[in-house]
CSV table of N, CA and C in Angstrom, one decimal:
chain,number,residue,atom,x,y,z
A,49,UNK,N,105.6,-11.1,31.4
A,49,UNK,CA,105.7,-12.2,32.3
A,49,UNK,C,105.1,-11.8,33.7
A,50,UNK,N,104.2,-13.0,34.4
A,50,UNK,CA,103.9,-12.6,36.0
A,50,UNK,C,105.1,-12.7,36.9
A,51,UNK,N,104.6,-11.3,37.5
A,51,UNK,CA,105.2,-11.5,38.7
A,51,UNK,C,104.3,-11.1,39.9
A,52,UNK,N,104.0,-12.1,40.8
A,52,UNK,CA,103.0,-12.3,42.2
A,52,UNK,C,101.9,-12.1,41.3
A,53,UNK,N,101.2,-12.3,40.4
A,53,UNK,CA,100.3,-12.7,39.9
A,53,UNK,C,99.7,-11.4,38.5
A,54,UNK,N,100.9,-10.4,38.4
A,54,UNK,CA,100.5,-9.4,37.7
A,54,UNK,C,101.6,-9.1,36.5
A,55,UNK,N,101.2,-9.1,35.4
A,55,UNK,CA,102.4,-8.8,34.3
A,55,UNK,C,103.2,-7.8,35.2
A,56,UNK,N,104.7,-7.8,34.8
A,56,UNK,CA,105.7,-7.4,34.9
A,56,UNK,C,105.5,-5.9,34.5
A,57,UNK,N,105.1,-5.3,33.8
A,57,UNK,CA,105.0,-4.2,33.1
A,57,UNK,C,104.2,-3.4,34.1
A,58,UNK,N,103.3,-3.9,34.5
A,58,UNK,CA,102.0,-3.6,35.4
A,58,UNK,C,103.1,-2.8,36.9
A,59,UNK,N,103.7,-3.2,37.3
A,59,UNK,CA,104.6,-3.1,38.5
A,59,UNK,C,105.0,-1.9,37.9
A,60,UNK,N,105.6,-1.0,36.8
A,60,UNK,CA,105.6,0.0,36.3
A,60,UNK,C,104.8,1.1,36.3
A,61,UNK,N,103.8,0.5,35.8
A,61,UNK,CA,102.4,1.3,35.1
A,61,UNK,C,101.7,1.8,36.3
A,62,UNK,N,101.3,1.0,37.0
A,62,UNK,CA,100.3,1.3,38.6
A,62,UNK,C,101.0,2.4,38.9
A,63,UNK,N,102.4,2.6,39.5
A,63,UNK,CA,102.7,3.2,40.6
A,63,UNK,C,102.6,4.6,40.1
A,64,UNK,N,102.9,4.7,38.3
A,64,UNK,CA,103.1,5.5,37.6
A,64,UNK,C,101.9,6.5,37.6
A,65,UNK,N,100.7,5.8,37.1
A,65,UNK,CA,99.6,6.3,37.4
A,65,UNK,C,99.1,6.9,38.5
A,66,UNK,N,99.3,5.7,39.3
A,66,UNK,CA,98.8,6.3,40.7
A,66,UNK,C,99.3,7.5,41.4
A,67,UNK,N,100.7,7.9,41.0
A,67,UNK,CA,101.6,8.7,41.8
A,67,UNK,C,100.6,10.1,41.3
A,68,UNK,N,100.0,10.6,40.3
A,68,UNK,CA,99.0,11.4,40.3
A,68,UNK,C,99.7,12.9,39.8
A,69,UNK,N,101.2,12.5,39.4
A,69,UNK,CA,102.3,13.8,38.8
A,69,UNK,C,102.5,13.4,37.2
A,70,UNK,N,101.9,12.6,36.5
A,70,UNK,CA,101.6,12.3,35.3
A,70,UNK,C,100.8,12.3,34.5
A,71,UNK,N,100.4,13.3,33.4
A,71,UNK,CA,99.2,13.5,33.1
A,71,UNK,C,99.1,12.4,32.3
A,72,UNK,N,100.0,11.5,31.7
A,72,UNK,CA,99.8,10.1,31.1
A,72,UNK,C,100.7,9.7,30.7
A,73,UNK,N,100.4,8.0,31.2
A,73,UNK,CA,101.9,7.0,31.0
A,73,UNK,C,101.5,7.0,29.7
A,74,UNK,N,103.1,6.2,29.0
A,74,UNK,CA,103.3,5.6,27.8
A,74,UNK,C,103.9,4.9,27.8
A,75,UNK,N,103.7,3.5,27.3
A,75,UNK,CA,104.6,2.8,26.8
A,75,UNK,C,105.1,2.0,25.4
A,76,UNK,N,106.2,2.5,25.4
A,76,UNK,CA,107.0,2.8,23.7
A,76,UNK,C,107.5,0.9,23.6
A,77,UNK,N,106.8,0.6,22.5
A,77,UNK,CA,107.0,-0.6,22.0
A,77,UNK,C,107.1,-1.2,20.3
A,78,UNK,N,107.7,-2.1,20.5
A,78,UNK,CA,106.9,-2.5,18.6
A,78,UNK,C,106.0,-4.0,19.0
A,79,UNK,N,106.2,-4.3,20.3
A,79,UNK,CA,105.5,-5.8,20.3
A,79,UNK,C,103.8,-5.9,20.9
A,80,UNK,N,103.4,-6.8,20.0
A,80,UNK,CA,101.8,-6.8,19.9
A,80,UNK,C,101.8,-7.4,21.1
A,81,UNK,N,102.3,-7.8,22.1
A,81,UNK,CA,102.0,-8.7,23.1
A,81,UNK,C,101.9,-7.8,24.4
A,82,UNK,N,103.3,-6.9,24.8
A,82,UNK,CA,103.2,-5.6,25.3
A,82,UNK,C,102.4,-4.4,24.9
A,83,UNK,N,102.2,-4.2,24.0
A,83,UNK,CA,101.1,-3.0,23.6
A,83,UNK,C,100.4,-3.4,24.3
A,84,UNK,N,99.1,-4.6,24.1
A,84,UNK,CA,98.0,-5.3,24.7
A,84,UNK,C,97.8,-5.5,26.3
A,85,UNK,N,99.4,-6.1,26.8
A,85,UNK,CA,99.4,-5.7,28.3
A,85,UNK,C,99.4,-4.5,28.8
A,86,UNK,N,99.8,-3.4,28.2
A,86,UNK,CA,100.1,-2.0,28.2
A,86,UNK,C,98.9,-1.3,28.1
A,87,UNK,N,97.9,-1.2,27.7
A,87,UNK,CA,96.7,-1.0,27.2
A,87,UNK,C,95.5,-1.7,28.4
A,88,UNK,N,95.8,-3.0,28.7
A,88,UNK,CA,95.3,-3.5,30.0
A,88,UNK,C,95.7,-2.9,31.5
A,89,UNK,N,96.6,-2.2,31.4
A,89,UNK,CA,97.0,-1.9,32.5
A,89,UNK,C,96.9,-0.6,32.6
A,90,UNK,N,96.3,0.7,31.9
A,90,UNK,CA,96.0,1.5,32.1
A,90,UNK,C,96.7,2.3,31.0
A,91,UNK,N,98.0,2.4,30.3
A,91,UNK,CA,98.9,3.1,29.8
A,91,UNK,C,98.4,3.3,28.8
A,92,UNK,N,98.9,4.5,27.6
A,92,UNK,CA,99.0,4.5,26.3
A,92,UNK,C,99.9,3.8,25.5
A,93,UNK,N,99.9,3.6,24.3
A,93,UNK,CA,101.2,3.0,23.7
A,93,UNK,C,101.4,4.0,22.7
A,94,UNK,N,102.7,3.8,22.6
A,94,UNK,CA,103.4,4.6,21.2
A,94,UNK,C,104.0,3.2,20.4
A,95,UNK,N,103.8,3.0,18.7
A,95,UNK,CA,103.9,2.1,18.3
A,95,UNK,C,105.7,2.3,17.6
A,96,UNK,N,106.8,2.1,18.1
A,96,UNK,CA,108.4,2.6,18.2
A,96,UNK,C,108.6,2.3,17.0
A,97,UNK,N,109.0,2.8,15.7
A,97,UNK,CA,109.8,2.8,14.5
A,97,UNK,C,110.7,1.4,15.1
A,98,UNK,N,110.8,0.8,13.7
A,98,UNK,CA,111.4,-0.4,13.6
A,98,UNK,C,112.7,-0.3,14.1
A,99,UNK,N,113.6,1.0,13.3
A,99,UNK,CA,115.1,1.3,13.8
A,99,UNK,C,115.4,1.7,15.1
A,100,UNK,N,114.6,1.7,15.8
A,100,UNK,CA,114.8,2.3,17.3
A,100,UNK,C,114.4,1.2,18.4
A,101,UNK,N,113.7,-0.3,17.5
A,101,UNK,CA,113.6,-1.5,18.2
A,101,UNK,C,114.7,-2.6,18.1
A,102,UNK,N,115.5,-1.9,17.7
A,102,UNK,CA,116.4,-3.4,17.8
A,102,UNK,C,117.9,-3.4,19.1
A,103,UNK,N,118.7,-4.6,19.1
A,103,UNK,CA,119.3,-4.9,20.3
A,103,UNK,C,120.7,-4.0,19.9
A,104,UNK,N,120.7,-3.2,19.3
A,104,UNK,CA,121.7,-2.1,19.4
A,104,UNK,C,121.2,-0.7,19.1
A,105,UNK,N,120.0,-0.5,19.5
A,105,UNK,CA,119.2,1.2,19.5
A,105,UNK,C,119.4,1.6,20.3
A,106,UNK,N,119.4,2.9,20.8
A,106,UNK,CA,119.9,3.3,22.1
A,106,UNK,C,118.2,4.1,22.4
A,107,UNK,N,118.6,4.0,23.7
A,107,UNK,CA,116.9,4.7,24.6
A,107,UNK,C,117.0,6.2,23.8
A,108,UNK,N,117.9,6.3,23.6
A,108,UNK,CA,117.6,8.1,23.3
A,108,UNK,C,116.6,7.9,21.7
A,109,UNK,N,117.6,7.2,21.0
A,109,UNK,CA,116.9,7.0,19.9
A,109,UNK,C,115.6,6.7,19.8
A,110,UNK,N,114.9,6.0,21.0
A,110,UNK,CA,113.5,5.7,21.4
A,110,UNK,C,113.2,7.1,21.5
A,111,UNK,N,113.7,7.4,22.3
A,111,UNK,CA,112.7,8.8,22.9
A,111,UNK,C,112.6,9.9,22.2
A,112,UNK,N,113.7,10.1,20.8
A,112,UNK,CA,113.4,10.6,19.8
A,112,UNK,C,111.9,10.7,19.0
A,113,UNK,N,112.1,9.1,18.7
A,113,UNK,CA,111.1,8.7,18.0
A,113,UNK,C,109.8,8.7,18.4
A,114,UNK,N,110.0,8.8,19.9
A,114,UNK,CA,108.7,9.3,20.7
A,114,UNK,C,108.1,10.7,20.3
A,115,UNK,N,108.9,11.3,21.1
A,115,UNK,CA,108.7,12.8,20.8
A,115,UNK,C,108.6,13.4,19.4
A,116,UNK,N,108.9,12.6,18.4
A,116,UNK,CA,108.5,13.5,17.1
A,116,UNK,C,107.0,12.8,16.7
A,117,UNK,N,106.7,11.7,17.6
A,117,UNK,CA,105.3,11.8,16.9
A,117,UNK,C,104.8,12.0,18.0
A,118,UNK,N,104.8,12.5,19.2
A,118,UNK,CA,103.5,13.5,20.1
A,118,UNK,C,104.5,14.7,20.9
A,119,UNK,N,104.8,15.5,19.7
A,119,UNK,CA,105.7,17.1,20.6
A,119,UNK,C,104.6,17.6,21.4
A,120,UNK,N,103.3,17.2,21.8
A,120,UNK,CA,103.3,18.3,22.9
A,120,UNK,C,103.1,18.2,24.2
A,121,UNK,N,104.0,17.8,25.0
A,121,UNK,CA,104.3,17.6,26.1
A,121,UNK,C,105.5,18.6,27.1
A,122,UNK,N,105.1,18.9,28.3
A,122,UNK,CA,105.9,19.6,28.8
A,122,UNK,C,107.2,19.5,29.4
A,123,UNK,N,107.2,18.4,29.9
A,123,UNK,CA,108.2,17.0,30.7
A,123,UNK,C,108.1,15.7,29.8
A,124,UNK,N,108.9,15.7,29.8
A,124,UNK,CA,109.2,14.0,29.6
A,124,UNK,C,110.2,13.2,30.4
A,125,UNK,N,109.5,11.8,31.2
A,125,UNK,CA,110.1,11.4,32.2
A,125,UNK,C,110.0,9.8,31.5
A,126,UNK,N,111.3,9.1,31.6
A,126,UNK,CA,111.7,7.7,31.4
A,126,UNK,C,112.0,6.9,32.2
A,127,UNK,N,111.1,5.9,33.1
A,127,UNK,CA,110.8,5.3,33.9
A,127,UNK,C,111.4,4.2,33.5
């Protein structure tokens, strides 16, 4: 969704980038609509296991599922 004229996600992603202490955003999704905005705005996507997308998953569960398909990262930070 816009907000002041720029997807919502974007308001995320910029500052993220820009702040220049990230060697690269991600954004963990299963929706083709987000991925696409995500991808427009600079970020990588991780494409989230079905069981870690629904309205009773917990974030950790996300970030599981993140990290077992790209372990090689030093930090992991959840914006």
């Amino acid at each position: 969704k816009p907000l002041a004229g720029r997807p919502l996600i974007d308001w995320v992603i910029q500052p993220a980038l820009d702040s220049g202490i990230f060697a690269e955003v991600w954004v963990s999704t299963d929706d083709d609509s987000i991925a696409e905005t995500a991808l427009a705005c600079g970020a990588k996507v991780h494409r989230r296991a079905a069981e870690t997308a629904t309205n009773t998953a917990s974030t950790e569960s996300a970030m599981v599922d993140f990290v077992k398909a790209h372990p090689d990262y030093d930090i992991l930070c959840l914006i």
